[in-house]
N, CA, C and O atoms as CSV, one atom per row, in Angstrom:
chain,resi,resn,atom,element,x,y,z
A,1,GLY,N,N,-16.501,-12.665,-16.982
A,1,GLY,CA,C,-15.067,-12.399,-16.780
A,1,GLY,C,C,-14.334,-12.067,-18.045
A,1,GLY,O,O,-14.948,-11.937,-19.105
A,2,MET,N,N,-12.982,-11.920,-17.953
A,2,MET,CA,C,-12.213,-11.553,-19.000
A,2,MET,C,C,-10.772,-11.889,-18.695
A,2,MET,O,O,-10.440,-12.067,-17.523
A,3,PRO,N,N,-9.904,-11.985,-19.672
A,3,PRO,CA,C,-8.472,-12.210,-19.345
A,3,PRO,C,C,-7.867,-11.027,-18.645
A,3,PRO,O,O,-7.950,-9.897,-19.126
A,4,ALA,N,N,-7.245,-11.287,-17.486
A,4,ALA,CA,C,-6.660,-10.206,-16.700
A,4,ALA,C,C,-5.599,-9.442,-17.547
A,4,ALA,O,O,-5.346,-8.277,-17.241
A,5,SER,N,N,-5.035,-9.971,-18.479
A,5,SER,CA,C,-4.037,-9.355,-19.322
A,5,SER,C,C,-4.684,-8.274,-20.253
A,5,SER,O,O,-3.983,-7.457,-20.850
A,6,GLU,N,N,-6.053,-8.301,-20.353
A,6,GLU,CA,C,-6.752,-7.311,-21.124
A,6,GLU,C,C,-7.235,-6.152,-20.263
A,6,GLU,O,O,-7.995,-5.300,-20.725
A,7,ILE,N,N,-6.789,-6.123,-19.000
A,7,ILE,CA,C,-7.184,-4.990,-18.081
A,7,ILE,C,C,-5.928,-4.186,-17.884
A,7,ILE,O,O,-5.114,-4.523,-17.024
A,8,PRO,N,N,-5.738,-3.104,-18.674
A,8,PRO,CA,C,-4.516,-2.360,-18.603
A,8,PRO,C,C,-4.589,-1.266,-17.504
A,8,PRO,O,O,-5.661,-0.892,-17.030
A,9,ASP,N,N,-3.434,-0.800,-17.147
A,9,ASP,CA,C,-3.353,0.401,-16.277
A,9,ASP,C,C,-4.162,0.344,-15.003
A,9,ASP,O,O,-4.809,1.329,-14.649
A,10,VAL,N,N,-4.149,-0.810,-14.277
A,10,VAL,CA,C,-4.661,-0.944,-12.970
A,10,VAL,C,C,-3.638,-1.417,-12.002
A,10,VAL,O,O,-2.643,-2.039,-12.374
A,11,THR,N,N,-3.883,-1.120,-10.751
A,11,THR,CA,C,-2.985,-1.655,-9.705
A,11,THR,C,C,-3.654,-2.761,-8.975
A,11,THR,O,O,-4.688,-2.587,-8.331
A,12,TRP,N,N,-3.027,-3.939,-9.091
A,12,TRP,CA,C,-3.553,-5.159,-8.396
A,12,TRP,C,C,-3.058,-5.167,-7.051
A,12,TRP,O,O,-1.879,-4.906,-6.811
A,13,GLN,N,N,-3.974,-5.478,-6.077
A,13,GLN,CA,C,-3.570,-5.483,-4.708
A,13,GLN,C,C,-4.068,-6.826,-4.056
A,13,GLN,O,O,-5.125,-7.372,-4.376
A,14,LYS,N,N,-3.203,-7.294,-3.119
A,14,LYS,CA,C,-3.562,-8.508,-2.311
A,14,LYS,C,C,-3.569,-8.205,-0.897
A,14,LYS,O,O,-2.994,-7.198,-0.483
A,15,SER,N,N,-4.183,-9.010,-0.116
A,15,SER,CA,C,-4.316,-8.761,1.309
A,15,SER,C,C,-2.937,-8.888,1.979
A,15,SER,O,O,-2.070,-9.630,1.517
A,16,GLN,N,N,-2.765,-8.155,3.060
A,16,GLN,CA,C,-1.531,-8.307,3.820
A,16,GLN,C,C,-1.441,-9.625,4.544
A,16,GLN,O,O,-0.397,-10.028,5.055
A,17,ARG,N,N,-2.619,-10.296,4.563
A,17,ARG,CA,C,-2.680,-11.655,5.216
A,17,ARG,C,C,-2.474,-12.733,4.166
A,17,ARG,O,O,-2.621,-13.905,4.511
A,18,SER,N,N,-2.159,-12.449,2.964
A,18,SER,CA,C,-2.036,-13.396,1.929
A,18,SER,C,C,-0.897,-14.447,2.194
A,18,SER,O,O,0.068,-14.212,2.921
A,19,ASN,N,N,-1.097,-15.566,1.567
A,19,ASN,CA,C,-0.132,-16.662,1.706
A,19,ASN,C,C,1.280,-16.226,1.296
A,19,ASN,O,O,1.414,-15.564,0.267
A,20,PRO,N,N,2.317,-16.553,2.026
A,20,PRO,CA,C,3.638,-16.020,1.698
A,20,PRO,C,C,4.238,-16.686,0.476
A,20,PRO,O,O,5.232,-16.175,-0.040
A,21,ASN,N,N,3.679,-17.840,-0.047
A,21,ASN,CA,C,4.250,-18.442,-1.231
A,21,ASN,C,C,3.531,-17.934,-2.446
A,21,ASN,O,O,3.673,-18.535,-3.511
A,22,GLY,N,N,2.758,-16.856,-2.362
A,22,GLY,CA,C,2.225,-16.200,-3.571
A,22,GLY,C,C,0.820,-16.717,-3.996
A,22,GLY,O,O,0.311,-16.243,-5.012
A,23,GLU,N,N,0.233,-17.572,-3.343
A,23,GLU,CA,C,-1.053,-18.089,-3.757
A,23,GLU,C,C,-2.162,-17.161,-3.186
A,23,GLU,O,O,-2.679,-17.427,-2.101
A,24,CYS,N,N,-2.510,-16.132,-3.873
A,24,CYS,CA,C,-3.307,-15.051,-3.337
A,24,CYS,C,C,-4.396,-14.722,-4.307
A,24,CYS,O,O,-4.272,-15.016,-5.496
A,25,VAL,N,N,-5.474,-14.113,-3.831
A,25,VAL,CA,C,-6.490,-13.433,-4.617
A,25,VAL,C,C,-6.166,-11.972,-4.652
A,25,VAL,O,O,-5.863,-11.390,-3.611
A,26,GLU,N,N,-6.216,-11.345,-5.822
A,26,GLU,CA,C,-5.854,-9.952,-5.956
A,26,GLU,C,C,-7.067,-9.236,-6.503
A,26,GLU,O,O,-7.858,-9.807,-7.254
A,27,VAL,N,N,-7.213,-7.919,-6.101
A,27,VAL,CA,C,-8.301,-7.141,-6.652
A,27,VAL,C,C,-7.717,-5.882,-7.267
A,27,VAL,O,O,-6.611,-5.447,-6.946
A,28,ALA,N,N,-8.516,-5.313,-8.173
A,28,ALA,CA,C,-8.140,-4.022,-8.786
A,28,ALA,C,C,-9.411,-3.228,-9.123
A,28,ALA,O,O,-10.399,-3.753,-9.637
A,29,VAL,N,N,-9.325,-1.976,-8.811
A,29,VAL,CA,C,-10.509,-1.063,-9.157
A,29,VAL,C,C,-10.329,-0.653,-10.629
A,29,VAL,O,O,-9.288,-0.140,-11.041
A,30,LEU,N,N,-11.391,-0.905,-11.390
A,30,LEU,CA,C,-11.304,-0.516,-12.762
A,30,LEU,C,C,-11.750,0.965,-12.932
A,30,LEU,O,O,-12.427,1.533,-12.075
A,31,PRO,N,N,-11.324,1.576,-14.111
A,31,PRO,CA,C,-11.727,2.990,-14.364
A,31,PRO,C,C,-13.185,3.264,-14.224
A,31,PRO,O,O,-13.540,4.374,-13.829
A,32,ASN,N,N,-14.069,2.331,-14.520
A,32,ASN,CA,C,-15.509,2.565,-14.479
A,32,ASN,C,C,-16.104,2.258,-13.055
A,32,ASN,O,O,-17.319,2.286,-12.857
A,33,GLY,N,N,-15.215,1.973,-12.103
A,33,GLY,CA,C,-15.637,1.717,-10.701
A,33,GLY,C,C,-15.947,0.313,-10.391
A,33,GLY,O,O,-16.178,0.003,-9.222
A,34,GLU,N,N,-15.973,-0.588,-11.355
A,34,GLU,CA,C,-16.142,-2.040,-11.121
A,34,GLU,C,C,-14.851,-2.523,-10.493
A,34,GLU,O,O,-13.816,-1.857,-10.511
A,35,ILE,N,N,-14.970,-3.731,-9.932
A,35,ILE,CA,C,-13.779,-4.362,-9.284
A,35,ILE,C,C,-13.486,-5.672,-9.912
A,35,ILE,O,O,-14.382,-6.502,-10.060
A,36,ALA,N,N,-12.209,-5.897,-10.303
A,36,ALA,CA,C,-11.732,-7.115,-10.927
A,36,ALA,C,C,-11.049,-7.976,-9.808
A,36,ALA,O,O,-10.439,-7.468,-8.868
A,37,VAL,N,N,-11.205,-9.301,-9.990
A,37,VAL,CA,C,-10.568,-10.172,-9.063
A,37,VAL,C,C,-9.818,-11.227,-9.857
A,37,VAL,O,O,-10.356,-11.769,-10.823
A,38,ARG,N,N,-8.619,-11.521,-9.479
A,38,ARG,CA,C,-7.822,-12.584,-10.192
A,38,ARG,C,C,-7.000,-13.428,-9.156
A,38,ARG,O,O,-6.862,-13.087,-7.981
A,39,ASN,N,N,-6.472,-14.552,-9.703
A,39,ASN,CA,C,-5.646,-15.416,-8.923
A,39,ASN,C,C,-4.191,-14.963,-9.181
A,39,ASN,O,O,-3.783,-14.847,-10.336
A,40,SER,N,N,-3.434,-14.716,-8.148
A,40,SER,CA,C,-2.067,-14.203,-8.410
A,40,SER,C,C,-1.138,-15.215,-9.055
A,40,SER,O,O,-0.111,-14.856,-9.630
A,41,ARG,N,N,-1.515,-16.504,-8.952
A,41,ARG,CA,C,-0.691,-17.532,-9.614
A,41,ARG,C,C,-0.791,-17.535,-11.098
A,41,ARG,O,O,0.037,-18.117,-11.800
A,42,PHE,N,N,-1.885,-16.833,-11.604
A,42,PHE,CA,C,-2.120,-16.802,-13.031
A,42,PHE,C,C,-2.473,-15.343,-13.410
A,42,PHE,O,O,-3.618,-15.048,-13.753
A,43,PRO,N,N,-1.456,-14.419,-13.340
A,43,PRO,CA,C,-1.717,-13.064,-13.499
A,43,PRO,C,C,-2.229,-12.596,-14.906
A,43,PRO,O,O,-2.751,-11.490,-15.053
A,44,THR,N,N,-2.073,-13.404,-15.838
A,44,THR,CA,C,-2.625,-13.130,-17.170
A,44,THR,C,C,-3.866,-13.995,-17.496
A,44,THR,O,O,-4.474,-13.875,-18.559
A,45,GLY,N,N,-4.196,-14.840,-16.564
A,45,GLY,CA,C,-5.406,-15.652,-16.680
A,45,GLY,C,C,-6.712,-14.870,-16.535
A,45,GLY,O,O,-6.775,-13.660,-16.753
A,46,PRO,N,N,-7.765,-15.633,-16.150
A,46,PRO,CA,C,-9.080,-15.093,-16.082
A,46,PRO,C,C,-9.254,-14.060,-14.848
A,46,PRO,O,O,-8.709,-14.249,-13.761
A,47,ALA,N,N,-9.983,-13.074,-15.107
A,47,ALA,CA,C,-10.334,-12.102,-14.039
A,47,ALA,C,C,-11.871,-12.003,-14.015
A,47,ALA,O,O,-12.520,-11.881,-15.054
A,48,LEU,N,N,-12.413,-12.058,-12.827
A,48,LEU,CA,C,-13.851,-11.931,-12.724
A,48,LEU,C,C,-14.158,-10.401,-12.374
A,48,LEU,O,O,-13.431,-9.794,-11.587
A,49,VAL,N,N,-15.153,-9.859,-12.926
A,49,VAL,CA,C,-15.459,-8.337,-12.709
A,49,VAL,C,C,-16.800,-8.265,-12.066
A,49,VAL,O,O,-17.790,-8.847,-12.509
A,50,TYR,N,N,-16.782,-7.508,-10.978
A,50,TYR,CA,C,-18.009,-7.295,-10.163
A,50,TYR,C,C,-18.326,-5.815,-10.009
A,50,TYR,O,O,-17.430,-4.973,-10.079
A,51,THR,N,N,-19.555,-5.509,-9.808
A,51,THR,CA,C,-19.992,-4.150,-9.513
A,51,THR,C,C,-19.569,-3.897,-8.113
A,51,THR,O,O,-19.252,-4.821,-7.365
A,52,ARG,N,N,-19.561,-2.600,-7.740
A,52,ARG,CA,C,-19.241,-2.165,-6.405
A,52,ARG,C,C,-20.246,-2.773,-5.382
A,52,ARG,O,O,-19.874,-3.226,-4.300
A,53,ALA,N,N,-21.517,-2.756,-5.785
A,53,ALA,CA,C,-22.600,-3.337,-4.888
A,53,ALA,C,C,-22.401,-4.825,-4.714
A,53,ALA,O,O,-22.618,-5.319,-3.608
A,54,GLU,N,N,-22.020,-5.542,-5.682
A,54,GLU,CA,C,-21.760,-7.026,-5.531
A,54,GLU,C,C,-20.623,-7.243,-4.613
A,54,GLU,O,O,-20.700,-8.079,-3.714
A,55,MET,N,N,-19.517,-6.483,-4.816
A,55,MET,CA,C,-18.329,-6.725,-3.955
A,55,MET,C,C,-18.661,-6.285,-2.525
A,55,MET,O,O,-18.252,-6.961,-1.581
A,56,ALA,N,N,-19.392,-5.169,-2.331
A,56,ALA,CA,C,-19.735,-4.732,-0.987
A,56,ALA,C,C,-20.576,-5.867,-0.291
A,56,ALA,O,O,-20.391,-6.155,0.892
A,57,ALA,N,N,-21.476,-6.474,-1.055
A,57,ALA,CA,C,-22.320,-7.559,-0.442
A,57,ALA,C,C,-21.443,-8.726,-0.019
A,57,ALA,O,O,-21.645,-9.308,1.047
A,58,PHE,N,N,-20.442,-9.076,-0.876
A,58,PHE,CA,C,-19.581,-10.188,-0.521
A,58,PHE,C,C,-18.667,-9.791,0.671
A,58,PHE,O,O,-18.509,-10.631,1.557
A,59,VAL,N,N,-18.098,-8.674,0.764
A,59,VAL,CA,C,-17.268,-8.283,1.839
A,59,VAL,C,C,-18.060,-8.286,3.123
A,59,VAL,O,O,-17.603,-8.828,4.129
A,60,THR,N,N,-19.278,-7.671,3.112
A,60,THR,CA,C,-20.057,-7.676,4.259
A,60,THR,C,C,-20.429,-9.149,4.754
A,60,THR,O,O,-20.380,-9.491,5.936
A,61,GLY,N,N,-20.773,-9.901,3.789
A,61,GLY,CA,C,-21.019,-11.346,4.100
A,61,GLY,C,C,-19.837,-12.006,4.732
A,61,GLY,O,O,-19.997,-12.747,5.702
A,62,ALA,N,N,-18.638,-11.766,4.217
A,62,ALA,CA,C,-17.401,-12.364,4.764
A,62,ALA,C,C,-17.208,-11.899,6.152
A,62,ALA,O,O,-16.918,-12.729,7.014
A,63,LYS,N,N,-17.349,-10.593,6.462
A,63,LYS,CA,C,-17.186,-10.042,7.735
A,63,LYS,C,C,-18.193,-10.583,8.747
A,63,LYS,O,O,-17.911,-10.697,9.939
A,64,ASP,N,N,-19.363,-10.908,8.237
A,64,ASP,CA,C,-20.408,-11.435,9.126
A,64,ASP,C,C,-20.296,-12.922,9.310
A,64,ASP,O,O,-21.056,-13.484,10.098
A,65,GLY,N,N,-19.391,-13.593,8.629
A,65,GLY,CA,C,-19.134,-15.007,8.825
A,65,GLY,C,C,-20.061,-15.903,7.898
A,65,GLY,O,O,-20.180,-17.107,8.126
A,66,ASP,N,N,-20.681,-15.307,6.894
A,66,ASP,CA,C,-21.533,-16.114,6.040
A,66,ASP,C,C,-20.849,-17.220,5.293
A,66,ASP,O,O,-21.505,-18.163,4.851
A,67,PHE,N,N,-19.502,-17.131,5.132
A,67,PHE,CA,C,-18.792,-18.048,4.291
A,67,PHE,C,C,-17.804,-18.977,5.141
A,67,PHE,O,O,-17.046,-19.776,4.592
A,68,ASP,N,N,-17.873,-18.814,6.454
A,68,ASP,CA,C,-16.974,-19.522,7.334
A,68,ASP,C,C,-17.080,-21.080,7.143
A,68,ASP,O,O,-16.157,-21.821,7.479
A,69,HIS,N,N,-18.201,-21.523,6.612
A,69,HIS,CA,C,-18.350,-23.011,6.431
A,69,HIS,C,C,-17.453,-23.565,5.377
A,69,HIS,O,O,-17.177,-24.765,5.385
A,70,VAL,N,N,-16.970,-22.735,4.444
A,70,VAL,CA,C,-16.184,-23.302,3.369
A,70,VAL,C,C,-14.716,-23.588,3.862
A,70,VAL,O,O,-13.962,-24.237,3.137
A,71,LEU,N,N,-14.319,-23.131,5.034
A,71,LEU,CA,C,-12.997,-23.445,5.557
A,71,LEU,C,C,-13.163,-24.263,6.878
A,71,LEU,O,O,-13.741,-23.782,7.853
A,72,PRO,N,N,-12.636,-25.506,6.868
A,72,PRO,CA,C,-12.764,-26.257,8.061
A,72,PRO,C,C,-12.051,-25.660,9.309
A,72,PRO,O,O,-12.108,-26.244,10.391
């Protein structure tokens, strides 16, 4: 990871289903094609950076219900 404040010139995006009080996960596509993820409550805090393949695997797993057990 890295501080999100050190990732210049990207557009952060959150889901349209995000929490209305601003507690959201945001993503940004980096110039090299990797994808950064940050917590919107801490916009200058840490950002995790993933390859496109890693993010595709996560999104596919989420769609398939692989992570449903973490939410009661």
